Amino acid sequence: MPAAAFFSAALPPPSRTLSRRLVVSRAAAAAASASASSSSGWQGGGGVEFQGKVGFLGLGIMGAPMASNLIKAGCDVTVWNRTKSKCDPLLSLGAKYEPTPAQVASSCDVTFAMLADPQSAAEVACGSSGAAEGLAPGKGYVDVSTVDGATSKLIGERITSTGASFLEAPVSGSKKPAEDGLLIFLTAGDESLYKRVAPLLDVMGKSRFYLGDVGNGAAMKLVVNMVMGSMMVSFSEGLLLSEKVGLDPNTLVEVISQGAISAPMFSLKGPSMVKAAYPPAFPLKHQQKDLRLALALAESVSQSIPTVAAANELYKAAKSLGLSDHDFSAVIEALKAKVQSQSSQ
Ligand SMILES: NC(=O)C1=CN([C@@H]2O[C@H](COP(=O)(O)OP(=O)(O)OC[C@H]3O[C@@H](n4cnc5c(N)ncnc54)[C@H](OP(=O)(O)O)[C@@H]3O)[C@@H](O)[C@H]2O)C=CC1
Ligand SMILES: O=CCCC(=O)O
């Protein structure tokens, strides 16, 4: 059975409301696909089939492991990255290379893009030698970068003007989940493209949400990341305060891990934050970008998000301290600097 037919049969029909969504975990997809037969082409996790060549643009912290997982799963992958040397590890795994996004898009059936920010996502999709120049009817473009809804719509309009299909699919989950194929996809846009690439999403992720119109995936991602950015600031304040009042911050991390506010983020980042080590998994500059975009999203519906606004100021201060390329947990250093300057006044 073709993948699209399989998914139409296996998934519940979406409701007609704006919030309509399909939520599928990899376990559920694999279990359902065990009963589906397949004839030829690539067999992904759970026996679900994807036919065609896959392009991948942007091989940073996230893009490289995502593309790598597709290659390891047996997909025919063609890569491009602005800094060409970052393609080398993927080429060693068997990927092909094309020198422009347009050439990747033109040589592949579906192209994924994982770029830094709205500007780079738009440039790679719509700029000179951008992916749109290589797209045509029957092809698909899936933007997994974290951008704002307006940028995503702009990219989507350019992509669909070529006759190709567009899906926005930002991800929740960082470097390790990307390496382990455990990302969460927040998709919106062309539903048949969503169904077509579902087997690929299931290689790279543990679950996928289909959220309706383009912009809804971007909005969901920004809301999630604004909560995360504020949580990190609050955690940083707690770590510093615990130390200042004579407690061991490592014990605070342990106490938090056992209670109602336990979160993998605190357990994972806490021990290295106590040692003032911030190896980049989620670069601080991207977290600040997401807070900036979340503030604009809130502004668009006249909602006040004062905690996020305050957190954003701290991330901006951290950037001015030269911490942009460190992990976002380095925001604690901006707090330390603030506390120090207050105590020296
Ligand atoms: N790291 C994380 O934990 C997560 C990140 N994200 C989001 O995913 C996206 C990528 O993140 P991440 O991989 O961490 O970021 P990186 O900074 O590691 O990678 C950014 C990528 O964008 C490319 N790029 C930047 N500017 C341009 C440009 N002007 N033209 C072409 N390419 C460009 C870079 O190319 P080059 O190598 O040449 O610099 C690189 O491939 C971001 O939107 C981020 O917010 C989402 C979930 C988790
Ligand atoms: O955008 C980055 C998200 C990082 C995470 O979900 O851990």
GROMACS .gro file of C-alpha atoms and ligand atoms in nm:
model
  400
    1MET     CA    1   0.000   0.000   0.000
    2PRO     CA    2   0.144   0.347  -0.082
    3ALA     CA    3   0.243   0.553   0.225
    4ALA     CA    4  -0.023   0.818   0.160
    5ALA     CA    5  -0.300   0.562   0.135
    6PHE     CA    6  -0.168   0.387   0.443
    7PHE     CA    7  -0.175   0.708   0.644
    8SER     CA    8  -0.523   0.808   0.529
    9ALA     CA    9  -0.642   0.472   0.645
   10ALA     CA   10  -0.447   0.457   0.969
   11LEU     CA   11  -0.492   0.807   1.108
   12PRO     CA   12  -0.811   0.961   1.246
   13PRO     CA   13  -0.970   1.220   1.014
   14PRO     CA   14  -0.882   1.577   1.121
   15SER     CA   15  -1.159   1.802   1.247
   16ARG     CA   16  -1.243   2.112   1.046
   17THR     CA   17  -1.136   2.365   1.313
   18LEU     CA   18  -0.827   2.585   1.312
   19SER     CA   19  -0.678   2.373   1.588
   20ARG     CA   20  -0.723   2.051   1.393
   21ARG     CA   21  -0.418   1.837   1.429
   22LEU     CA   22  -0.283   1.495   1.377
   23VAL     CA   23  -0.056   1.371   1.650
   24VAL     CA   24   0.145   1.062   1.574
   25SER     CA   25   0.416   0.903   1.782
   26ARG     CA   26   0.679   0.690   1.616
   27ALA     CA   27   0.567   0.392   1.822
   28ALA     CA   28   0.209   0.437   1.697
   29ALA     CA   29   0.324   0.480   1.336
   30ALA     CA   30   0.544   0.172   1.360
   31ALA     CA   31   0.270  -0.037   1.517
   32ALA     CA   32   0.018   0.068   1.254
   33SER     CA   33   0.263   0.011   0.970
   34ALA     CA   34   0.336  -0.342   1.084
   35SER     CA   35   0.008  -0.439   0.921
   36ALA     CA   36   0.077  -0.242   0.601
   37SER     CA   37   0.242  -0.410   0.306
   38SER     CA   38   0.496  -0.235   0.082
   39SER     CA   39   0.637  -0.319  -0.255
   40SER     CA   40   0.952  -0.130  -0.354
   41GLY     CA   41   1.163   0.168  -0.253
   42TRP     CA   42   1.320   0.263   0.076
   43GLN     CA   43   1.187   0.091   0.387
   44GLY     CA   44   1.200   0.328   0.684
   45GLY     CA   45   1.154   0.251   1.053
   46GLY     CA   46   0.843   0.039   1.102
   47GLY     CA   47   0.830  -0.075   0.739
   48VAL     CA   48   0.682   0.253   0.612
   49GLU     CA   49   0.783   0.335   0.260
   50PHE     CA   50   0.919   0.659   0.112
   51GLN     CA   51   0.985   0.681  -0.260
   52GLY     CA   52   1.239   0.931  -0.388
   53LYS     CA   53   1.551   1.136  -0.330
   54VAL     CA   54   1.591   1.360  -0.029
   55GLY     CA   55   1.773   1.696  -0.019
   56PHE     CA   56   1.907   1.856   0.298
   57LEU     CA   57   2.010   2.223   0.322
   58GLY     CA   58   2.186   2.349   0.635
   59LEU     CA   59   2.418   2.119   0.826
   60GLY     CA   60   2.464   2.295   1.158
   61ILE     CA   61   2.421   2.147   1.506
   62MET     CA   62   2.074   2.016   1.413
   63GLY     CA   63   2.086   1.965   1.037
   64ALA     CA   64   2.396   1.743   1.038
   65PRO     CA   65   2.260   1.473   1.270
   66MET     CA   66   1.916   1.487   1.107
   67ALA     CA   67   2.062   1.432   0.760
   68SER     CA   68   2.295   1.170   0.901
   69ASN     CA   69   2.001   0.971   1.041
   70LEU     CA   70   1.830   0.978   0.702
   71ILE     CA   71   2.145   0.844   0.536
   72LYS     CA   72   2.190   0.575   0.802
   73ALA     CA   73   1.828   0.471   0.746
   74GLY     CA   74   1.911   0.407   0.382
   75CYS     CA   75   1.774   0.723   0.217
   76ASP     CA   76   1.933   0.867  -0.097
   77VAL     CA   77   2.040   1.207   0.044
   78THR     CA   78   2.193   1.510  -0.130
   79VAL     CA   79   2.334   1.786   0.092
   80TRP     CA   80   2.434   2.151   0.070
   81ASN     CA   81   2.572   2.387   0.334
   82ARG     CA   82   2.696   2.746   0.303
   83THR     CA   83   3.025   2.642   0.460
   84LYS     CA   84   3.103   2.350   0.235
   85SER     CA   85   3.341   2.169   0.472
   86LYS     CA   86   3.046   2.083   0.697
   87CYS     CA   87   2.921   1.854   0.418
   88ASP     CA   88   3.229   1.630   0.443
   89PRO     CA   89   3.114   1.402   0.730
   90LEU     CA   90   2.784   1.348   0.547
   91LEU     CA   91   2.962   1.274   0.220
   92SER     CA   92   3.169   1.013   0.405
   93LEU     CA   93   2.843   0.848   0.509
   94GLY     CA   94   2.732   0.829   0.146
   95ALA     CA   95   2.553   1.158   0.082
   96LYS     CA   96   2.575   1.331  -0.256
   97TYR     CA   97   2.661   1.700  -0.290
   98GLU     CA   98   2.523   1.983  -0.505
   99PRO     CA   99   2.678   2.332  -0.506
  100THR     CA  100   2.356   2.537  -0.465
  101PRO     CA  101   2.018   2.497  -0.291
  102ALA     CA  102   1.855   2.524  -0.637
  103GLN     CA  103   2.054   2.226  -0.764
  104VAL     CA  104   1.970   2.020  -0.455
  105ALA     CA  105   1.599   2.097  -0.495
  106SER     CA  106   1.608   2.023  -0.865
  107SER     CA  107   1.781   1.687  -0.817
  108CYS     CA  108   1.560   1.571  -0.528
  109ASP     CA  109   1.193   1.487  -0.475
  110VAL     CA  110   1.173   1.639  -0.129
  111THR     CA  111   1.414   1.894   0.021
  112PHE     CA  112   1.451   1.974   0.391
  113ALA     CA  113   1.602   2.302   0.517
  114MET     CA  114   1.746   2.360   0.866
  115LEU     CA  115   1.872   2.719   0.872
  116ALA     CA  116   1.970   2.956   1.149
  117ASP     CA  117   1.697   3.221   1.141
  118PRO     CA  118   1.426   3.390   0.932
  119GLN     CA  119   1.678   3.573   0.712
  120SER     CA  120   1.882   3.267   0.621
  121ALA     CA  121   1.572   3.048   0.579
  122ALA     CA  122   1.425   3.302   0.334
  123GLU     CA  123   1.755   3.350   0.152
  124VAL     CA  124   1.817   2.979   0.102
  125ALA     CA  125   1.458   2.919  -0.011
  126CYS     CA  126   1.387   3.233  -0.215
  127GLY     CA  127   1.722   3.402  -0.292
  128SER     CA  128   1.947   3.379  -0.593
  129SER     CA  129   2.021   3.009  -0.664
  130GLY     CA  130   1.779   2.938  -0.380
  131ALA     CA  131   1.575   2.619  -0.355
  132ALA     CA  132   1.269   2.769  -0.527
  133GLU     CA  133   1.467   2.800  -0.851
  134GLY     CA  134   1.501   2.421  -0.859
  135LEU     CA  135   1.147   2.331  -0.757
  136ALA     CA  136   0.863   2.221  -0.981
  137PRO     CA  137   0.523   2.049  -0.955
  138GLY     CA  138   0.547   1.715  -0.776
  139LYS     CA  139   0.838   1.824  -0.557
  140GLY     CA  140   0.819   1.914  -0.189
  141TYR     CA  141   1.001   2.162   0.039
  142VAL     CA  142   1.002   2.112   0.416
  143ASP     CA  143   1.142   2.394   0.628
  144VAL     CA  144   1.241   2.267   0.971
  145SER     CA  145   1.412   2.590   1.082
  146THR     CA  146   1.265   2.797   1.366
  147VAL     CA  147   1.121   3.111   1.206
  148ASP     CA  148   0.821   3.338   1.255
  149GLY     CA  149   0.488   3.272   1.083
  150ALA     CA  150   0.525   3.566   0.843
  151THR     CA  151   0.858   3.437   0.714
  152SER     CA  152   0.720   3.086   0.684
  153LYS     CA  153   0.423   3.215   0.483
  154LEU     CA  154   0.654   3.415   0.258
  155ILE     CA  155   0.868   3.107   0.194
  156GLY     CA  156   0.558   2.894   0.143
  157GLU     CA  157   0.416   3.136  -0.114
  158ARG     CA  158   0.739   3.139  -0.312
  159ILE     CA  159   0.766   2.760  -0.299
  160THR     CA  160   0.407   2.699  -0.405
  161SER     CA  161   0.440   2.956  -0.688
  162THR     CA  162   0.666   2.697  -0.855
  163GLY     CA  163   0.394   2.431  -0.831
  164ALA     CA  164   0.581   2.247  -0.554
  165SER     CA  165   0.430   2.176  -0.208
  166PHE     CA  166   0.536   2.336   0.118
  167LEU     CA  167   0.539   2.214   0.476
  168GLU     CA  168   0.674   2.403   0.777
  169ALA     CA  169   0.804   2.160   1.036
  170PRO     CA  170   1.009   2.320   1.315
  171VAL     CA  171   1.134   2.079   1.576
  172SER     CA  172   1.130   2.057   1.952
  173GLY     CA  173   1.434   1.880   2.091
  174SER     CA  174   1.800   1.968   2.077
  175LYS     CA  175   2.133   1.821   1.961
  176LYS     CA  176   2.103   1.487   2.145
  177PRO     CA  177   1.742   1.415   2.040
  178ALA     CA  178   1.848   1.508   1.685
  179GLU     CA  179   2.133   1.254   1.707
  180ASP     CA  180   1.904   0.992   1.858
  181GLY     CA  181   1.618   1.048   1.610
  182LEU     CA  182   1.391   1.164   1.889
  183LEU     CA  183   1.276   1.507   1.773
  184ILE     CA  184   0.918   1.633   1.789
  185PHE     CA  185   0.794   1.780   1.459
  186LEU     CA  186   0.546   2.069   1.469
  187THR     CA  187   0.416   2.067   1.114
  188ALA     CA  188   0.170   2.281   0.920
  189GLY     CA  189   0.092   2.346   0.557
  190ASP     CA  190   0.035   2.097   0.276
  191GLU     CA  191  -0.124   1.791   0.433
  192SER     CA  192  -0.043   1.555   0.148
  193LEU     CA  193   0.323   1.653   0.172
  194TYR     CA  194   0.298   1.589   0.546
  195LYS     CA  195   0.171   1.238   0.476
  196ARG     CA  196   0.431   1.183   0.205
  197VAL     CA  197   0.727   1.278   0.427
  198ALA     CA  198   0.587   1.113   0.742
  199PRO     CA  199   0.824   0.814   0.706
  200LEU     CA  200   1.119   1.056   0.694
  201LEU     CA  201   0.993   1.251   0.995
  202ASP     CA  202   0.966   0.919   1.176
  203VAL     CA  203   1.333   0.847   1.107
  204MET     CA  204   1.437   1.184   1.254
  205GLY     CA  205   1.178   1.215   1.529
  206LYS     CA  206   0.972   1.039   1.791
  207SER     CA  207   0.646   1.221   1.721
  208ARG     CA  208   0.482   1.462   1.480
  209PHE     CA  209   0.195   1.705   1.511
  210TYR     CA  210   0.001   1.834   1.211
  211LEU     CA  211  -0.137   2.176   1.308
  212GLY     CA  212  -0.319   2.302   0.997
  213ASP     CA  213  -0.233   2.623   0.815
  214VAL     CA  214   0.121   2.751   0.759
  215GLY     CA  215   0.215   2.966   1.057
  216ASN     CA  216   0.066   2.735   1.320
  217GLY     CA  217   0.381   2.520   1.340
  218ALA     CA  218   0.598   2.830   1.374
  219ALA     CA  219   0.368   2.972   1.642
  220MET     CA  220   0.366   2.646   1.840
  221LYS     CA  221   0.746   2.630   1.827
  222LEU     CA  222   0.784   2.991   1.945
  223VAL     CA  223   0.543   2.940   2.235
  224VAL     CA  224   0.731   2.628   2.345
  225ASN     CA  225   1.067   2.803   2.321
  226MET     CA  226   0.954   3.114   2.503
  227VAL     CA  227   0.851   2.895   2.796
  228MET     CA  228   1.187   2.718   2.777
  229GLY     CA  229   1.386   3.043   2.765
  230SER     CA  230   1.206   3.181   3.071
  231MET     CA  231   1.247   2.853   3.259
  232MET     CA  232   1.620   2.865   3.197
  233VAL     CA  233   1.642   3.219   3.340
  234SER     CA  234   1.442   3.123   3.646
  235PHE     CA  235   1.662   2.813   3.695
  236SER     CA  236   1.974   3.031   3.663
  237GLU     CA  237   1.841   3.270   3.929
  238GLY     CA  238   1.776   2.973   4.158
  239LEU     CA  239   2.123   2.827   4.109
  240LEU     CA  240   2.288   3.159   4.187
  241LEU     CA  241   2.068   3.230   4.487
  242SER     CA  242   2.121   2.883   4.632
  243GLU     CA  243   2.496   2.934   4.619
  244LYS     CA  244   2.473   3.283   4.767
  245VAL     CA  245   2.279   3.159   5.071
  246GLY     CA  246   2.531   2.881   5.132
  247LEU     CA  247   2.358   2.586   4.966
  248ASP     CA  248   2.521   2.346   4.724
  249PRO     CA  249   2.368   2.418   4.379
  250ASN     CA  250   2.426   2.052   4.286
  251THR     CA  251   2.189   1.958   4.566
  252LEU     CA  252   1.934   2.205   4.429
  253VAL     CA  253   1.957   2.030   4.090
  254GLU     CA  254   1.897   1.695   4.264
  255VAL     CA  255   1.602   1.829   4.468
  256ILE     CA  256   1.440   1.980   4.158
  257SER     CA  257   1.485   1.655   3.970
  258GLN     CA  258   1.270   1.472   4.223
  259GLY     CA  259   0.982   1.718   4.247
  260ALA     CA  260   0.691   1.856   4.051
  261ILE     CA  261   0.908   2.097   3.849
  262SER     CA  262   1.146   1.825   3.739
  263ALA     CA  263   1.244   1.868   3.374
  264PRO     CA  264   1.508   1.697   3.160
  265MET     CA  265   1.647   2.042   3.080
  266PHE     CA  266   1.733   2.112   3.446
  267SER     CA  267   1.888   1.769   3.502
  268LEU     CA  268   2.087   1.782   3.178
  269LYS     CA  269   2.212   2.140   3.194
  270GLY     CA  270   2.231   2.193   3.573
  271PRO     CA  271   2.554   2.001   3.645
  272SER     CA  272   2.748   2.174   3.366
  273MET     CA  273   2.605   2.516   3.460
  274VAL     CA  274   2.736   2.465   3.813
  275LYS     CA  275   3.080   2.412   3.655
  276ALA     CA  276   3.031   2.718   3.429
  277ALA     CA  277   3.058   2.498   3.119
  278TYR     CA  278   2.826   2.569   2.827
  279PRO     CA  279   2.905   2.337   2.532
  280PRO     CA  280   2.659   2.447   2.262
  281ALA     CA  281   2.359   2.224   2.204
  282PHE     CA  282   2.113   2.508   2.154
  283PRO     CA  283   2.314   2.825   2.082
  284LEU     CA  284   2.222   3.123   2.295
  285LYS     CA  285   2.183   3.347   1.989
  286HIS     CA  286   1.905   3.119   1.861
  287GLN     CA  287   1.724   3.121   2.196
  288GLN     CA  288   1.733   3.502   2.197
  289LYS     CA  289   1.605   3.503   1.837
  290ASP     CA  290   1.314   3.284   1.945
  291LEU     CA  291   1.228   3.512   2.237
  292ARG     CA  292   1.238   3.812   2.003
  293LEU     CA  293   1.002   3.633   1.762
  294ALA     CA  294   0.775   3.518   2.048
  295LEU     CA  295   0.750   3.877   2.174
  296ALA     CA  296   0.643   3.987   1.824
  297LEU     CA  297   0.390   3.702   1.811
  298ALA     CA  298   0.242   3.811   2.145
  299GLU     CA  299   0.239   4.173   2.029
  300SER     CA  300   0.042   4.068   1.719
  301VAL     CA  301  -0.247   3.962   1.943
  302SER     CA  302  -0.189   4.237   2.206
  303GLN     CA  303  -0.088   3.989   2.475
  304SER     CA  304   0.156   4.093   2.741
  305ILE     CA  305   0.433   3.840   2.819
  306PRO     CA  306   0.634   4.030   3.081
  307THR     CA  307   0.837   3.734   3.206
  308VAL     CA  308   0.953   3.659   2.853
  309ALA     CA  309   1.034   4.026   2.795
  310ALA     CA  310   1.254   4.028   3.107
  311ALA     CA  311   1.421   3.701   3.008
  312ASN     CA  312   1.489   3.839   2.660
  313GLU     CA  313   1.681   4.132   2.811
  314LEU     CA  314   1.907   3.888   2.992
  315TYR     CA  315   1.977   3.687   2.675
  316LYS     CA  316   2.058   4.015   2.496
  317ALA     CA  317   2.299   4.101   2.777
  318ALA     CA  318   2.456   3.755   2.741
  319LYS     CA  319   2.505   3.815   2.369
  320SER     CA  320   2.680   4.142   2.442
  321LEU     CA  321   2.915   3.949   2.672
  322GLY     CA  322   3.020   3.740   2.370
  323LEU     CA  323   2.818   3.431   2.463
  324SER     CA  324   2.612   3.401   2.141
  325ASP     CA  325   2.766   3.073   2.029
  326HIS     CA  326   2.765   2.913   2.373
  327ASP     CA  327   2.474   2.701   2.488
  328PHE     CA  328   2.174   2.908   2.595
  329SER     CA  329   2.235   2.797   2.956
  330ALA     CA  330   2.523   3.050   2.949
  331VAL     CA  331   2.254   3.310   3.019
  332ILE     CA  332   2.348   3.247   3.383
  333GLU     CA  333   2.671   3.437   3.312
  334ALA     CA  334   2.471   3.751   3.229
  335LEU     CA  335   2.294   3.712   3.560
  336LYS     CA  336   2.627   3.670   3.741
  337ALA     CA  337   2.755   3.988   3.573
  338LYS     CA  338   2.441   4.175   3.677
  339VAL     CA  339   2.464   4.056   4.038
  340GLN     CA  340   2.834   4.149   4.048
  341SER     CA  341   2.776   4.498   3.910
  342GLN     CA  342   2.495   4.553   4.163
  343SER     CA  343   2.714   4.442   4.455
  344SER     CA  344   3.000   4.669   4.347
  345GLN     CA  345   2.774   4.978   4.345
  346LIG     N1  346   2.032   2.361   1.835
  346LIG     C1  347   1.913   2.330   1.884
  346LIG     O1  348   1.901   2.275   1.996
  346LIG     C2  349   1.788   2.359   1.809
  346LIG     C3  350   1.783   2.453   1.708
  346LIG     N2  351   1.665   2.476   1.643
  346LIG     C4  352   1.657   2.572   1.536
  346LIG     O2  353   1.710   2.507   1.423
  346LIG     C5  354   1.779   2.601   1.340
  346LIG     C6  355   1.924   2.557   1.324
  346LIG     O3  356   1.980   2.547   1.451
  346LIG     P1  357   2.128   2.492   1.474
  346LIG     O4  358   2.154   2.378   1.385
  346LIG     O5  359   2.142   2.477   1.620
  346LIG     O6  360   2.210   2.617   1.428
  346LIG     P2  361   2.360   2.631   1.373
  346LIG     O7  362   2.395   2.771   1.403
  346LIG     O8  363   2.445   2.521   1.423
  346LIG     O9  364   2.342   2.610   1.215
  346LIG     C7  365   2.285   2.710   1.137
  346LIG     C8  366   2.284   2.668   0.993
  346LIG    O10  367   2.233   2.778   0.914
  346LIG     C9  368   2.329   2.809   0.813
  346LIG     N3  369   2.325   2.951   0.780
  346LIG    C10  370   2.329   3.056   0.864
  346LIG     N4  371   2.318   3.172   0.796
  346LIG    C11  372   2.310   3.139   0.666
  346LIG    C12  373   2.296   3.215   0.546
  346LIG     N5  374   2.288   3.348   0.547
  346LIG     N6  375   2.288   3.148   0.430
  346LIG    C13  376   2.295   3.012   0.427
  346LIG     N7  377   2.307   2.935   0.536
  346LIG    C14  378   2.314   2.998   0.655
  346LIG    C15  379   2.462   2.769   0.872
  346LIG    O11  380   2.557   2.756   0.769
  346LIG     P3  381   2.714   2.766   0.802
  346LIG    O12  382   2.755   2.632   0.847
  346LIG    O13  383   2.775   2.809   0.674
  346LIG    O14  384   2.730   2.871   0.909
  346LIG    C16  385   2.422   2.636   0.937
  346LIG    O15  386   2.410   2.536   0.841
  346LIG    C17  387   1.761   2.736   1.408
  346LIG    O16  388   1.648   2.798   1.351
  346LIG    C18  389   1.734   2.700   1.552
  346LIG    O17  390   1.660   2.798   1.619
  346LIG    C19  391   1.553   2.404   1.671
  346LIG    C20  392   1.553   2.310   1.768
  346LIG    C21  393   1.669   2.283   1.848
  347LIG     O1  394   1.483   2.526   1.964
  347LIG     C1  395   1.548   2.458   2.043
  347LIG     C2  396   1.482   2.369   2.136
  347LIG     C3  397   1.575   2.293   2.222
  347LIG     C4  398   1.498   2.188   2.297
  347LIG     O2  399   1.379   2.165   2.270
  347LIG     O3  400   1.561   2.124   2.384
   0.00000   0.00000   0.00000
